């Protein structure tokens, strides 16, 4: 049976439903697997809720939280030998100069390398593309988390953890790239359980901060939003699965879910 990351959900009447899509922040062909169906669902609602309100993003504040503290540089965090090795490896594999990213945090660079490891076939990442579509369609727009929420989360990720994650990625760079490609493939296949499993494992000690606590807040926020209007919810796919995931949380609140695999399911 074909799987999907797009659902309709309701409490009493299936005709009075909401929609939710697990998104991914890439612009690959695989990332766009559910885009057409998602846009058809967006056309039917009044409100679009992304993981964050992109209209509220302050670029200067964002840059502050993505950068290393004080006057630190990435090269200060590693020996000269290791930094030189990392620089050569990243230049060859991703065509990026690590010196150009010298002031950015290991967390940001690791995520950037994951994106650069994938082929780009669309103009913008899926989450941004859907936000743009909904905006142009005249929908009311909001976020499940505020910009300040996301900045606060980034601020709570210890630098030691970021350094270790970066070093592990560099030590097994081919494995890192293969895993990124696998997640991309699993997304297109709608493999929610596997996406959740791999994402949870990759978060390690940060899974409570990055997944579980945020899920509870987003479940509460979704419940508020859908109480008075029809909504399309777009949130990172890793937040949907598992016993502590958004879908399980909404089911516990009495909502029923049905997968959307084709237009007739909408």
PDB file of C-alpha atoms in Angstrom:
ATOM      1  CA  UNK A   1       0.000   0.000   0.000  1.00  0.00           C
ATOM      2  CA  UNK A   2       1.283   3.438  -0.938  1.00  0.00           C
ATOM      3  CA  UNK A   3       2.384   5.475   2.049  1.00  0.00           C
ATOM      4  CA  UNK A   4       2.196   9.210   2.520  1.00  0.00           C
ATOM      5  CA  UNK A   5       3.145  12.017   4.882  1.00  0.00           C
ATOM      6  CA  UNK A   6      -0.104  13.909   4.271  1.00  0.00           C
ATOM      7  CA  UNK A   7      -3.256  13.399   6.365  1.00  0.00           C
ATOM      8  CA  UNK A   8      -6.706  14.810   6.905  1.00  0.00           C
ATOM      9  CA  UNK A   9      -7.951  14.697  10.484  1.00  0.00           C
ATOM     10  CA  UNK A  10     -11.169  15.494  12.304  1.00  0.00           C
ATOM     11  CA  UNK A  11     -12.923  15.023  15.632  1.00  0.00           C
ATOM     12  CA  UNK A  12     -16.565  14.306  14.723  1.00  0.00           C
ATOM     13  CA  UNK A  13     -17.349  14.963  11.065  1.00  0.00           C
ATOM     14  CA  UNK A  14     -14.872  13.767   8.357  1.00  0.00           C
ATOM     15  CA  UNK A  15     -16.212  16.505   6.118  1.00  0.00           C
ATOM     16  CA  UNK A  16     -15.200  19.120   8.676  1.00  0.00           C
ATOM     17  CA  UNK A  17     -11.522  18.289   8.552  1.00  0.00           C
ATOM     18  CA  UNK A  18      -8.052  19.739   8.936  1.00  0.00           C
ATOM     19  CA  UNK A  19      -4.872  18.778   7.074  1.00  0.00           C
ATOM     20  CA  UNK A  20      -1.327  18.073   8.209  1.00  0.00           C
ATOM     21  CA  UNK A  21       1.830  17.411   6.199  1.00  0.00           C
ATOM     22  CA  UNK A  22       5.228  16.283   7.383  1.00  0.00           C
ATOM     23  CA  UNK A  23       7.686  18.536   5.552  1.00  0.00           C
ATOM     24  CA  UNK A  24      11.397  18.513   4.839  1.00  0.00           C
ATOM     25  CA  UNK A  25      13.779  21.434   4.325  1.00  0.00           C
ATOM     26  CA  UNK A  26      15.258  20.383   0.978  1.00  0.00           C
ATOM     27  CA  UNK A  27      14.564  21.164  -2.658  1.00  0.00           C
ATOM     28  CA  UNK A  28      15.086  17.711  -4.151  1.00  0.00           C
ATOM     29  CA  UNK A  29      12.684  15.934  -6.464  1.00  0.00           C
ATOM     30  CA  UNK A  30      11.892  13.512  -3.627  1.00  0.00           C
ATOM     31  CA  UNK A  31      10.992  16.391  -1.312  1.00  0.00           C
ATOM     32  CA  UNK A  32       8.306  17.490  -3.768  1.00  0.00           C
ATOM     33  CA  UNK A  33       6.551  14.086  -3.773  1.00  0.00           C
ATOM     34  CA  UNK A  34       3.477  15.371  -1.927  1.00  0.00           C
ATOM     35  CA  UNK A  35       3.567  18.991  -3.051  1.00  0.00           C
ATOM     36  CA  UNK A  36       0.678  18.881  -5.555  1.00  0.00           C
ATOM     37  CA  UNK A  37      -1.627  17.112  -3.094  1.00  0.00           C
ATOM     38  CA  UNK A  38      -0.595  19.513  -0.342  1.00  0.00           C
ATOM     39  CA  UNK A  39      -1.415  22.531  -2.485  1.00  0.00           C
ATOM     40  CA  UNK A  40      -4.856  21.074  -3.265  1.00  0.00           C
ATOM     41  CA  UNK A  41      -5.449  20.776   0.482  1.00  0.00           C
ATOM     42  CA  UNK A  42      -4.221  24.321   1.121  1.00  0.00           C
ATOM     43  CA  UNK A  43      -6.819  25.579  -1.366  1.00  0.00           C
ATOM     44  CA  UNK A  44      -9.560  24.235   0.935  1.00  0.00           C
ATOM     45  CA  UNK A  45      -8.560  25.944   4.191  1.00  0.00           C
ATOM     46  CA  UNK A  46      -8.548  29.430   5.703  1.00  0.00           C
ATOM     47  CA  UNK A  47      -5.289  29.261   7.642  1.00  0.00           C
ATOM     48  CA  UNK A  48      -1.814  27.953   6.855  1.00  0.00           C
ATOM     49  CA  UNK A  49       0.372  27.146   9.865  1.00  0.00           C
ATOM     50  CA  UNK A  50       4.034  26.421   9.207  1.00  0.00           C
ATOM     51  CA  UNK A  51       6.470  25.156  11.799  1.00  0.00           C
ATOM     52  CA  UNK A  52       7.484  28.799  12.194  1.00  0.00           C
ATOM     53  CA  UNK A  53       6.013  32.072  10.948  1.00  0.00           C
ATOM     54  CA  UNK A  54       8.509  32.899   8.197  1.00  0.00           C
ATOM     55  CA  UNK A  55       7.188  36.449   7.974  1.00  0.00           C
ATOM     56  CA  UNK A  56       8.425  37.080  11.509  1.00  0.00           C
ATOM     57  CA  UNK A  57      12.039  36.089  10.857  1.00  0.00           C
ATOM     58  CA  UNK A  58      14.534  38.818  11.695  1.00  0.00           C
ATOM     59  CA  UNK A  59      17.652  38.120   9.626  1.00  0.00           C
ATOM     60  CA  UNK A  60      20.042  39.955  11.937  1.00  0.00           C
ATOM     61  CA  UNK A  61      18.764  38.126  15.018  1.00  0.00           C
ATOM     62  CA  UNK A  62      18.878  34.797  13.184  1.00  0.00           C
ATOM     63  CA  UNK A  63      22.480  35.384  12.148  1.00  0.00           C
ATOM     64  CA  UNK A  64      23.349  36.142  15.763  1.00  0.00           C
ATOM     65  CA  UNK A  65      22.058  32.758  16.929  1.00  0.00           C
ATOM     66  CA  UNK A  66      23.681  30.904  14.029  1.00  0.00           C
ATOM     67  CA  UNK A  67      27.102  32.353  14.755  1.00  0.00           C
ATOM     68  CA  UNK A  68      29.698  31.307  17.299  1.00  0.00           C
ATOM     69  CA  UNK A  69      29.743  33.393  20.484  1.00  0.00           C
ATOM     70  CA  UNK A  70      32.033  36.377  20.839  1.00  0.00           C
ATOM     71  CA  UNK A  71      34.952  36.486  18.421  1.00  0.00           C
ATOM     72  CA  UNK A  72      35.326  32.725  18.171  1.00  0.00           C
ATOM     73  CA  UNK A  73      36.015  31.131  14.818  1.00  0.00           C
ATOM     74  CA  UNK A  74      35.445  27.567  13.701  1.00  0.00           C
ATOM     75  CA  UNK A  75      39.186  27.050  13.352  1.00  0.00           C
ATOM     76  CA  UNK A  76      39.565  27.797  17.085  1.00  0.00           C
ATOM     77  CA  UNK A  77      37.570  24.652  17.918  1.00  0.00           C
ATOM     78  CA  UNK A  78      39.914  22.152  16.245  1.00  0.00           C
ATOM     79  CA  UNK A  79      43.588  21.478  15.815  1.00  0.00           C
ATOM     80  CA  UNK A  80      45.236  22.959  12.729  1.00  0.00           C
ATOM     81  CA  UNK A  81      45.623  19.474  11.259  1.00  0.00           C
ATOM     82  CA  UNK A  82      41.964  18.565  11.705  1.00  0.00           C
ATOM     83  CA  UNK A  83      40.666  21.901  10.494  1.00  0.00           C
ATOM     84  CA  UNK A  84      42.825  21.646   7.363  1.00  0.00           C
ATOM     85  CA  UNK A  85      41.504  18.135   6.742  1.00  0.00           C
ATOM     86  CA  UNK A  86      37.891  19.262   7.207  1.00  0.00           C
ATOM     87  CA  UNK A  87      38.418  22.214   4.894  1.00  0.00           C
ATOM     88  CA  UNK A  88      39.853  20.023   2.142  1.00  0.00           C
ATOM     89  CA  UNK A  89      37.112  17.422   2.512  1.00  0.00           C
ATOM     90  CA  UNK A  90      34.264  19.940   2.393  1.00  0.00           C
ATOM     91  CA  UNK A  91      35.770  21.763  -0.562  1.00  0.00           C
ATOM     92  CA  UNK A  92      36.036  18.563  -2.567  1.00  0.00           C
ATOM     93  CA  UNK A  93      32.646  17.110  -1.626  1.00  0.00           C
ATOM     94  CA  UNK A  94      30.419  20.183  -1.395  1.00  0.00           C
ATOM     95  CA  UNK A  95      32.383  22.938  -3.152  1.00  0.00           C
ATOM     96  CA  UNK A  96      32.279  25.127  -0.057  1.00  0.00           C
ATOM     97  CA  UNK A  97      35.157  27.035   1.514  1.00  0.00           C
ATOM     98  CA  UNK A  98      35.097  26.436   5.259  1.00  0.00           C
ATOM     99  CA  UNK A  99      36.909  29.724   5.808  1.00  0.00           C
ATOM    100  CA  UNK A 100      33.835  31.526   4.426  1.00  0.00           C
ATOM    101  CA  UNK A 101      31.804  29.912   7.201  1.00  0.00           C
ATOM    102  CA  UNK A 102      34.361  30.588   9.915  1.00  0.00           C
ATOM    103  CA  UNK A 103      32.029  32.521  12.229  1.00  0.00           C
ATOM    104  CA  UNK A 104      29.093  30.111  12.000  1.00  0.00           C
ATOM    105  CA  UNK A 105      28.264  27.415  14.542  1.00  0.00           C
ATOM    106  CA  UNK A 106      29.050  23.736  13.909  1.00  0.00           C
ATOM    107  CA  UNK A 107      25.286  23.084  14.147  1.00  0.00           C
ATOM    108  CA  UNK A 108      24.554  25.410  11.237  1.00  0.00           C
ATOM    109  CA  UNK A 109      27.422  24.082   9.127  1.00  0.00           C
ATOM    110  CA  UNK A 110      26.454  20.440   9.693  1.00  0.00           C
ATOM    111  CA  UNK A 111      22.917  21.172   8.503  1.00  0.00           C
ATOM    112  CA  UNK A 112      24.241  23.147   5.551  1.00  0.00           C
ATOM    113  CA  UNK A 113      26.454  20.219   4.524  1.00  0.00           C
ATOM    114  CA  UNK A 114      23.474  17.870   4.679  1.00  0.00           C
ATOM    115  CA  UNK A 115      21.557  20.151   2.308  1.00  0.00           C
ATOM    116  CA  UNK A 116      24.556  20.497  -0.015  1.00  0.00           C
ATOM    117  CA  UNK A 117      24.903  16.708  -0.176  1.00  0.00           C
ATOM    118  CA  UNK A 118      21.591  16.414  -2.020  1.00  0.00           C
ATOM    119  CA  UNK A 119      20.825  17.320  -5.647  1.00  0.00           C
ATOM    120  CA  UNK A 120      18.692  20.428  -6.053  1.00  0.00           C
ATOM    121  CA  UNK A 121      15.876  20.168  -8.562  1.00  0.00           C
ATOM    122  CA  UNK A 122      13.413  22.786  -7.301  1.00  0.00           C
ATOM    123  CA  UNK A 123      13.755  26.517  -6.791  1.00  0.00           C
ATOM    124  CA  UNK A 124      13.313  26.512  -3.010  1.00  0.00           C
ATOM    125  CA  UNK A 125      12.963  23.993  -0.168  1.00  0.00           C
ATOM    126  CA  UNK A 126       9.559  22.348   0.224  1.00  0.00           C
ATOM    127  CA  UNK A 127       8.601  24.144   3.435  1.00  0.00           C
ATOM    128  CA  UNK A 128       9.371  27.530   1.891  1.00  0.00           C
ATOM    129  CA  UNK A 129       7.633  26.621  -1.370  1.00  0.00           C
ATOM    130  CA  UNK A 130       4.392  25.728   0.428  1.00  0.00           C
ATOM    131  CA  UNK A 131       4.576  28.874   2.561  1.00  0.00           C
ATOM    132  CA  UNK A 132       4.907  30.937  -0.617  1.00  0.00           C
ATOM    133  CA  UNK A 133       2.017  29.099  -2.284  1.00  0.00           C
ATOM    134  CA  UNK A 134      -0.290  29.705   0.683  1.00  0.00           C
ATOM    135  CA  UNK A 135       0.729  33.363   0.901  1.00  0.00           C
ATOM    136  CA  UNK A 136      -0.003  33.956  -2.779  1.00  0.00           C
ATOM    137  CA  UNK A 137      -3.322  32.126  -2.355  1.00  0.00           C
ATOM    138  CA  UNK A 138      -4.322  34.736   0.219  1.00  0.00           C
ATOM    139  CA  UNK A 139      -4.436  32.436   3.236  1.00  0.00           C
ATOM    140  CA  UNK A 140      -4.041  33.666   6.781  1.00  0.00           C
ATOM    141  CA  UNK A 141      -0.509  32.732   7.853  1.00  0.00           C
ATOM    142  CA  UNK A 142       0.983  31.766  11.187  1.00  0.00           C
ATOM    143  CA  UNK A 143       3.502  29.448  12.840  1.00  0.00           C
ATOM    144  CA  UNK A 144       3.303  26.672  15.412  1.00  0.00           C
ATOM    145  CA  UNK A 145       6.417  28.147  16.998  1.00  0.00           C
ATOM    146  CA  UNK A 146       7.490  31.749  17.146  1.00  0.00           C
ATOM    147  CA  UNK A 147      10.776  32.997  15.763  1.00  0.00           C
ATOM    148  CA  UNK A 148      11.856  33.655  19.338  1.00  0.00           C
ATOM    149  CA  UNK A 149      11.029  30.035  20.251  1.00  0.00           C
ATOM    150  CA  UNK A 150      13.331  28.719  17.550  1.00  0.00           C
ATOM    151  CA  UNK A 151      16.133  31.105  18.489  1.00  0.00           C
ATOM    152  CA  UNK A 152      15.810  29.975  22.100  1.00  0.00           C
ATOM    153  CA  UNK A 153      16.108  26.331  21.046  1.00  0.00           C
ATOM    154  CA  UNK A 154      19.271  27.035  19.053  1.00  0.00           C
ATOM    155  CA  UNK A 155      20.718  28.870  22.039  1.00  0.00           C
ATOM    156  CA  UNK A 156      20.194  25.802  24.253  1.00  0.00           C
ATOM    157  CA  UNK A 157      22.211  23.400  22.080  1.00  0.00           C
ATOM    158  CA  UNK A 158      25.572  23.097  23.895  1.00  0.00           C
ATOM    159  CA  UNK A 159      28.652  23.968  21.862  1.00  0.00           C
ATOM    160  CA  UNK A 160      30.324  20.721  22.968  1.00  0.00           C
ATOM    161  CA  UNK A 161      27.427  18.756  21.474  1.00  0.00           C
ATOM    162  CA  UNK A 162      27.646  20.740  18.226  1.00  0.00           C
ATOM    163  CA  UNK A 163      31.398  20.118  17.970  1.00  0.00           C
ATOM    164  CA  UNK A 164      30.994  16.384  18.561  1.00  0.00           C
ATOM    165  CA  UNK A 165      28.223  16.112  15.941  1.00  0.00           C
ATOM    166  CA  UNK A 166      30.342  17.987  13.411  1.00  0.00           C
ATOM    167  CA  UNK A 167      33.425  15.872  14.110  1.00  0.00           C
ATOM    168  CA  UNK A 168      31.420  12.646  13.826  1.00  0.00           C
ATOM    169  CA  UNK A 169      30.053  13.794  10.467  1.00  0.00           C
ATOM    170  CA  UNK A 170      33.546  14.621   9.214  1.00  0.00           C
ATOM    171  CA  UNK A 171      35.033  11.371  10.526  1.00  0.00           C
ATOM    172  CA  UNK A 172      32.500   9.327   8.564  1.00  0.00           C
ATOM    173  CA  UNK A 173      31.636  11.774   5.836  1.00  0.00           C
ATOM    174  CA  UNK A 174      30.595   9.193   3.255  1.00  0.00           C
ATOM    175  CA  UNK A 175      28.263   7.632   5.814  1.00  0.00           C
ATOM    176  CA  UNK A 176      26.926  11.087   6.665  1.00  0.00           C
ATOM    177  CA  UNK A 177      26.129  11.749   3.001  1.00  0.00           C
ATOM    178  CA  UNK A 178      24.559   8.312   2.513  1.00  0.00           C
ATOM    179  CA  UNK A 179      22.344   8.820   5.555  1.00  0.00           C
ATOM    180  CA  UNK A 180      21.229  12.206   4.230  1.00  0.00           C
ATOM    181  CA  UNK A 181      20.370  10.566   0.915  1.00  0.00           C
ATOM    182  CA  UNK A 182      18.512   7.780   2.710  1.00  0.00           C
ATOM    183  CA  UNK A 183      16.367  10.254   4.627  1.00  0.00           C
ATOM    184  CA  UNK A 184      15.533  11.947   1.332  1.00  0.00           C
ATOM    185  CA  UNK A 185      14.469   8.594  -0.159  1.00  0.00           C
ATOM    186  CA  UNK A 186      12.443   7.635   2.917  1.00  0.00           C
ATOM    187  CA  UNK A 187      10.629  10.958   2.706  1.00  0.00           C
ATOM    188  CA  UNK A 188       9.475  10.332  -0.859  1.00  0.00           C
ATOM    189  CA  UNK A 189       8.317   6.853   0.177  1.00  0.00           C
ATOM    190  CA  UNK A 190       6.257   8.272   3.047  1.00  0.00           C
ATOM    191  CA  UNK A 191       8.094   6.144   5.609  1.00  0.00           C
ATOM    192  CA  UNK A 192       7.081   8.096   8.700  1.00  0.00           C
ATOM    193  CA  UNK A 193       8.179   5.513  11.267  1.00  0.00           C
ATOM    194  CA  UNK A 194      11.656   5.178   9.777  1.00  0.00           C
ATOM    195  CA  UNK A 195      12.057   8.940   9.421  1.00  0.00           C
ATOM    196  CA  UNK A 196      11.165   9.341  13.078  1.00  0.00           C
ATOM    197  CA  UNK A 197      13.514   6.530  14.106  1.00  0.00           C
ATOM    198  CA  UNK A 198      16.513   7.945  12.236  1.00  0.00           C
ATOM    199  CA  UNK A 199      15.840  11.524  13.316  1.00  0.00           C
ATOM    200  CA  UNK A 200      15.468  10.538  16.970  1.00  0.00           C
ATOM    201  CA  UNK A 201      18.711   8.573  16.845  1.00  0.00           C
ATOM    202  CA  UNK A 202      20.608  11.434  15.213  1.00  0.00           C
ATOM    203  CA  UNK A 203      19.458  13.859  17.941  1.00  0.00           C
ATOM    204  CA  UNK A 204      20.990  11.735  20.697  1.00  0.00           C
ATOM    205  CA  UNK A 205      20.875  13.576  24.023  1.00  0.00           C
ATOM    206  CA  UNK A 206      19.134  16.538  22.365  1.00  0.00           C
ATOM    207  CA  UNK A 207      15.985  14.626  21.397  1.00  0.00           C
ATOM    208  CA  UNK A 208      14.060  15.881  24.455  1.00  0.00           C
ATOM    209  CA  UNK A 209      14.818  19.505  23.591  1.00  0.00           C
ATOM    210  CA  UNK A 210      14.615  19.185  19.820  1.00  0.00           C
ATOM    211  CA  UNK A 211      11.663  16.806  19.478  1.00  0.00           C
ATOM    212  CA  UNK A 212       9.670  15.786  22.565  1.00  0.00           C
ATOM    213  CA  UNK A 213       9.235  19.147  24.311  1.00  0.00           C
ATOM    214  CA  UNK A 214       8.515  20.932  21.065  1.00  0.00           C
ATOM    215  CA  UNK A 215       5.929  18.301  20.089  1.00  0.00           C
ATOM    216  CA  UNK A 216       3.920  18.951  23.244  1.00  0.00           C
ATOM    217  CA  UNK A 217       3.896  22.693  22.623  1.00  0.00           C
ATOM    218  CA  UNK A 218       2.938  22.239  18.975  1.00  0.00           C
ATOM    219  CA  UNK A 219       0.113  19.819  19.823  1.00  0.00           C
ATOM    220  CA  UNK A 220      -1.316  22.459  22.150  1.00  0.00           C
ATOM    221  CA  UNK A 221      -0.889  25.164  19.518  1.00  0.00           C
ATOM    222  CA  UNK A 222      -2.563  23.057  16.808  1.00  0.00           C
ATOM    223  CA  UNK A 223      -5.499  22.334  19.111  1.00  0.00           C
ATOM    224  CA  UNK A 224      -5.976  26.076  19.594  1.00  0.00           C
ATOM    225  CA  UNK A 225      -5.779  26.897  15.901  1.00  0.00           C
ATOM    226  CA  UNK A 226      -8.183  24.232  14.636  1.00  0.00           C
ATOM    227  CA  UNK A 227     -10.818  24.986  17.264  1.00  0.00           C
ATOM    228  CA  UNK A 228     -12.197  27.891  15.232  1.00  0.00           C
ATOM    229  CA  UNK A 229     -11.076  27.542  11.603  1.00  0.00           C
ATOM    230  CA  UNK A 230      -9.965  25.188   8.875  1.00  0.00           C
ATOM    231  CA  UNK A 231      -6.187  24.765   8.856  1.00  0.00           C
ATOM    232  CA  UNK A 232      -3.341  23.257   6.902  1.00  0.00           C
ATOM    233  CA  UNK A 233      -0.461  22.344   9.210  1.00  0.00           C
ATOM    234  CA  UNK A 234       3.044  21.984   7.762  1.00  0.00           C
ATOM    235  CA  UNK A 235       5.649  20.726  10.224  1.00  0.00           C
ATOM    236  CA  UNK A 236       8.917  18.803   9.984  1.00  0.00           C
ATOM    237  CA  UNK A 237       8.190  15.110   9.377  1.00  0.00           C
ATOM    238  CA  UNK A 238      10.260  14.012  12.390  1.00  0.00           C
ATOM    239  CA  UNK A 239       7.701  15.669  14.687  1.00  0.00           C
ATOM    240  CA  UNK A 240       4.780  13.540  13.511  1.00  0.00           C
ATOM    241  CA  UNK A 241       5.783   9.973  14.374  1.00  0.00           C
ATOM    242  CA  UNK A 242       6.232   7.979  17.572  1.00  0.00           C
ATOM    243  CA  UNK A 243       4.235   7.744  20.800  1.00  0.00           C
ATOM    244  CA  UNK A 244       5.314  11.300  21.672  1.00  0.00           C
ATOM    245  CA  UNK A 245       4.663  12.611  18.174  1.00  0.00           C
ATOM    246  CA  UNK A 246       2.066  15.130  17.039  1.00  0.00           C
ATOM    247  CA  UNK A 247      -0.213  12.563  15.383  1.00  0.00           C
ATOM    248  CA  UNK A 248      -0.309  10.345  18.490  1.00  0.00           C
ATOM    249  CA  UNK A 249      -0.910  13.426  20.639  1.00  0.00           C
ATOM    250  CA  UNK A 250      -3.842  14.603  18.537  1.00  0.00           C
ATOM    251  CA  UNK A 251      -5.310  11.102  18.483  1.00  0.00           C
ATOM    252  CA  UNK A 252      -5.262  11.114  22.277  1.00  0.00           C
ATOM    253  CA  UNK A 253      -7.311  14.315  22.081  1.00  0.00           C
ATOM    254  CA  UNK A 254      -9.963  12.472  20.100  1.00  0.00           C
ATOM    255  CA  UNK A 255      -9.007  13.200  16.501  1.00  0.00           C
ATOM    256  CA  UNK A 256      -9.240  10.598  13.739  1.00  0.00           C
ATOM    257  CA  UNK A 257      -6.715  10.497  10.884  1.00  0.00           C
ATOM    258  CA  UNK A 258      -6.893   9.314   7.303  1.00  0.00           C
ATOM    259  CA  UNK A 259      -3.999   9.251   4.843  1.00  0.00           C
ATOM    260  CA  UNK A 260      -4.239  11.293   1.655  1.00  0.00           C
ATOM    261  CA  UNK A 261      -2.684   9.441  -1.273  1.00  0.00           C
ATOM    262  CA  UNK A 262      -4.657  10.945  -4.164  1.00  0.00           C
ATOM    263  CA  UNK A 263      -6.991  13.848  -4.918  1.00  0.00           C
ATOM    264  CA  UNK A 264     -10.107  11.804  -4.208  1.00  0.00           C
ATOM    265  CA  UNK A 265      -8.920  11.339  -0.599  1.00  0.00           C
ATOM    266  CA  UNK A 266      -9.052  15.061   0.106  1.00  0.00           C
TER     267      UNK A 266
END
